[in-house]
Coordinates of C-alpha atoms and ligand atoms in Angstrom, one line a residue:
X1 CA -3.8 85.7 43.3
X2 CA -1.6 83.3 45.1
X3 CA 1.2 81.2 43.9
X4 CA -0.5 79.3 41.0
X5 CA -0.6 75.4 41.0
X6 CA 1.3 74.8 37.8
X7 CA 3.9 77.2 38.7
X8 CA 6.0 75.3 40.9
X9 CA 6.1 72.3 37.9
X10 CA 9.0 72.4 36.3
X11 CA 7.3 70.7 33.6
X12 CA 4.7 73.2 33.3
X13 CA 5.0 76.3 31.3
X14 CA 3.6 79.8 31.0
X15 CA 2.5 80.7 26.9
X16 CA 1.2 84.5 27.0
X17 CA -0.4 85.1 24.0
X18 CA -0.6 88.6 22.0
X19 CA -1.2 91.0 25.5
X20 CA -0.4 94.2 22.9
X21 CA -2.1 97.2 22.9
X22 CA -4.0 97.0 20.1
X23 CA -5.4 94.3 21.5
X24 CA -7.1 96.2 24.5
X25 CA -9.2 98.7 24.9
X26 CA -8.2 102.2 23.0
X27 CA -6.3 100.1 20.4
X28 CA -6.6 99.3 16.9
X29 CA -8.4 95.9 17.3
X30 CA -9.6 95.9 20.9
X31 CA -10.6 93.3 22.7
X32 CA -13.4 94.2 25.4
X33 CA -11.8 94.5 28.7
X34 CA -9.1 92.8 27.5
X35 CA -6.5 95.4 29.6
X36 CA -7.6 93.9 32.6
X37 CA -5.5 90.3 32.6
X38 CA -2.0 92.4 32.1
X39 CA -2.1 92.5 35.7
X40 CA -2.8 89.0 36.7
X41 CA -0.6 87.8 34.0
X42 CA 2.3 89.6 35.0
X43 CA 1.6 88.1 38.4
X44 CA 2.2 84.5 36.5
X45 CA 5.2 85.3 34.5
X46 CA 7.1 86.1 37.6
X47 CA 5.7 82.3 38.9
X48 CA 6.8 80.6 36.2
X49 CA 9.7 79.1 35.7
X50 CA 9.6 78.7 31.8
X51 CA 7.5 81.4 30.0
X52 CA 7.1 82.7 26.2
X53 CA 5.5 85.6 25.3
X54 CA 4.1 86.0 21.6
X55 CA 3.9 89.6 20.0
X56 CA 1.2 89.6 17.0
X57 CA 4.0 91.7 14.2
X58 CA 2.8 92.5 10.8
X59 CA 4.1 94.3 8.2
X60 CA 1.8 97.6 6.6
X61 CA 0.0 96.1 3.7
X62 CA -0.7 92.7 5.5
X63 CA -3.0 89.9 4.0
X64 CA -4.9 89.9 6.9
X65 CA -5.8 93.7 6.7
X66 CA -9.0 94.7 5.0
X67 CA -7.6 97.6 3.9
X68 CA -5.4 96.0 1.8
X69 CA -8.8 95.0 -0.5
X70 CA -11.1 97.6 -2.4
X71 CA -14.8 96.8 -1.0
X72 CA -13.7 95.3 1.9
X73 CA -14.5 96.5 5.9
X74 CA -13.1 95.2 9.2
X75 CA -14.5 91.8 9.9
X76 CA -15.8 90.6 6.4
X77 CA -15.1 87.3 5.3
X78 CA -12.3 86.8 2.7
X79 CA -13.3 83.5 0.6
X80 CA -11.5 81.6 -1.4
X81 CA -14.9 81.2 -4.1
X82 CA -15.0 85.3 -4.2
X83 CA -11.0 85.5 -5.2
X84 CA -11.7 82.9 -7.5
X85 CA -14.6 84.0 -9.0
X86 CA -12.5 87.8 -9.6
X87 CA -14.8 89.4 -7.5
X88 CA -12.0 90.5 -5.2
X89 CA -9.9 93.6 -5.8
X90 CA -6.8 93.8 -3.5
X91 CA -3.0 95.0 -3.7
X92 CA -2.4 91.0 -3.7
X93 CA -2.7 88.8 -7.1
X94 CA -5.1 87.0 -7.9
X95 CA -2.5 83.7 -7.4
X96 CA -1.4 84.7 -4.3
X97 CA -4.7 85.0 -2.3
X98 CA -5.5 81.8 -3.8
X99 CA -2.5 79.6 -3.1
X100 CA -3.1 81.3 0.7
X101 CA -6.6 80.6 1.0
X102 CA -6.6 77.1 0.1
X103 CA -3.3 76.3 2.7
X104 CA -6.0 77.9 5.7
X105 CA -8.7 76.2 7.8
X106 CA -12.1 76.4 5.9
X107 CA -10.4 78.5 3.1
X108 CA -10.8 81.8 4.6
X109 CA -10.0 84.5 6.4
X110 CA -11.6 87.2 8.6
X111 CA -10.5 90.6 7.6
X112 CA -9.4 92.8 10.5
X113 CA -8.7 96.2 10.9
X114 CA -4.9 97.4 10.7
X115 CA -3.4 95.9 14.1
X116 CA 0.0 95.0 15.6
X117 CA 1.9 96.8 12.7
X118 CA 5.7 96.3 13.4
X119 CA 7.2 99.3 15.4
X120 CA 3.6 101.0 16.7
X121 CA 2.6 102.1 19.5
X122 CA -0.4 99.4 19.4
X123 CA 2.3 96.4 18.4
X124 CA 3.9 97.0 22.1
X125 CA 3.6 94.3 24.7
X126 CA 1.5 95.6 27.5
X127 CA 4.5 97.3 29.8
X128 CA 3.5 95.5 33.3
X129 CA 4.1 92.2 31.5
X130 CA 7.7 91.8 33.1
X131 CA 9.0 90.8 29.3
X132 CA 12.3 89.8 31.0
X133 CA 10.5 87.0 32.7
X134 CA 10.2 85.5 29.2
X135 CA 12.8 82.9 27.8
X136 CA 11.3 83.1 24.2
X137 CA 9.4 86.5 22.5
X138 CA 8.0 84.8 19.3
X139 CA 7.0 87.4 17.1
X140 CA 4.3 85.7 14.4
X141 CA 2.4 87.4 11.2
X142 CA 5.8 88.6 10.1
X143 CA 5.0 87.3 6.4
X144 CA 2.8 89.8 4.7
X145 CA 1.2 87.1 2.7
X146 CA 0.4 84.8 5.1
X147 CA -1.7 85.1 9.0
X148 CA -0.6 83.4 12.2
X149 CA -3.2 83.2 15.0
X150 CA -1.5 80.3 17.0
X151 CA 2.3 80.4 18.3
X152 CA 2.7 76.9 16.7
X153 CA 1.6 76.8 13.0
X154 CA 1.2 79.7 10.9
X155 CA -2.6 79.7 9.3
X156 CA -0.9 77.9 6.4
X157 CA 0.3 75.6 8.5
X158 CA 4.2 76.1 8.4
X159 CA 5.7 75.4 11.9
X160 CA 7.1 78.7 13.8
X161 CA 9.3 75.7 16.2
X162 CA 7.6 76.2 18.8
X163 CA 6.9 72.8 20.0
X164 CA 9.9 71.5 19.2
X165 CA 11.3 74.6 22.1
X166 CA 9.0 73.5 24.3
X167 CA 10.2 69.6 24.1
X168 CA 13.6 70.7 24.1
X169 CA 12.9 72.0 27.7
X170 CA 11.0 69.1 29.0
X171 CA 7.7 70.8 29.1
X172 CA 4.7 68.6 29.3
X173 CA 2.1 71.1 30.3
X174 CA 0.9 74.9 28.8
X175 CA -1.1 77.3 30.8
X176 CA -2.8 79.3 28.0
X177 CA -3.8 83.1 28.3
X178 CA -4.1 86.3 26.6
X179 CA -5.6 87.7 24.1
X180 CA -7.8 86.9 22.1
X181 CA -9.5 84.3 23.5
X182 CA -11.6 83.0 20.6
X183 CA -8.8 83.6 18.0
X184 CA -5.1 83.3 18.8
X185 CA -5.6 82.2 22.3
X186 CA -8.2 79.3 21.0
X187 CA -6.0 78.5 18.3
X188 CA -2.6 77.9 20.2
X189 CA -4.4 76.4 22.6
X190 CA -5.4 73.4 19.8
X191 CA -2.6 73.2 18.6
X192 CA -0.1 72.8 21.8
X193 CA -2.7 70.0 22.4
X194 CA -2.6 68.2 18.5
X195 CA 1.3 68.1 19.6
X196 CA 0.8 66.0 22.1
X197 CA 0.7 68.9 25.4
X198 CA -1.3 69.0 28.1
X199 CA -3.3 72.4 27.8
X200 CA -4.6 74.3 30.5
X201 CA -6.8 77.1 30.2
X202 CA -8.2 79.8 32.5
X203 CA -10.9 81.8 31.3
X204 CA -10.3 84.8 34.0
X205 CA -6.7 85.3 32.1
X206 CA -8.3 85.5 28.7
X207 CA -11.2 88.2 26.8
X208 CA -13.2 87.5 23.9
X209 CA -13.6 89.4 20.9
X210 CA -16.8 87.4 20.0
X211 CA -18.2 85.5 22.5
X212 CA -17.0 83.7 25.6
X213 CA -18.9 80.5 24.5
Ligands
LIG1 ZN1 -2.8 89.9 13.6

């Protein structure tokens, strides 16, 4: 890879997005081949003049973990009409996974395996990425009642300050990449671009856990 175009804009930044080890192959949520864009990434962060690094962080007994429900399995469907209609048994109340479910997109929530768990092996940032490159680490999911795929807004939609960071430093334009494409990577990416940024995406610096569609 050769000195990317964006990098010598001072106006453009770098956002890497959730390259932890759970995250790629031989982790706790893996994304396939998803250990293959720490190289090419790092490559970027020592480009860039302005770069953030998120690190997915959650707590043990997260909302977003399906075993923190009875009945539940990895990549079910947590609905707000099933907590309502009692048909949920978790270590959350009843009032809780309501007032959370209705504050998210389409009132749900995929239920994923135990991941990014605060102080795990699988929660470390992928050790090429040159972390000292990085102005900001944003660590996001910290609450253990509420999910945060994008670096901006929590799924409930509270702020992390992110955008305001990036203003702050004059940035105009957000080279996206990381993991997971269709989730965090996706999500950030629409909502750097609802605050007004310009977004750019690569697909070669991101992996899928669904599709690449
Ligand atoms: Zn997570």
């Amino acid at each position: 890879m050769g000195l990317h175009p964006l990098a010598s804009e001072a106006s453009a930044a770098l956002l890497v997005v959730d390259q932890q080890y759970d995250f790629e192959p031989g982790g706790a949520l893996p994304v396939p081949n998803g250990h293959e864009i720490a190289a090419p990434i790092a490559e970027l962060m020592n480009q860039f003049q302005t770069v953030v690094v998120t690190q997915d962080s959650h707590p043990k007994g997260h909302i977003s973990f399906a075993s923190s429900y009875k009945n539940k399995k990895p990549f079910d469907i947590l609905k707000l009409a099933d907590v309502e209609a009692k048909k949920i048994d978790s270590i959350f109340d009843r009032e809780i996974l309501v007032r959370y479910l209705k504050s998210v997109p389409e009132q749900q929530q995929v239920l994923w395996p135990d991941h990014c768990v605060v102080g795990t092996s699988g929660w470390k940032i992928n050790s090429k990425l040159p972390i000292e490159k990085a102005q900001l680490i944003l660590q996001k999911g910290k609450r253990v009642d509420c999910d945060s795929y994008s670096a901006f807004f929590e799924n409930d939609g509270t702020s992390t300050g992110l955008a305001n960071w990036f203003r702050a430093k004059n940035i105009q334009k957000i080279l996206v990449v990381g993991l997971a494409g269709d989730f965090c990577v996706a999500w950030s990416a629409k909502d750097a671009e609802r605050e007004g940024f310009e977004v750019v995406m690569d697909k070669n610096l991101t992996r899928f856990i669904y599709s690449s569609a």
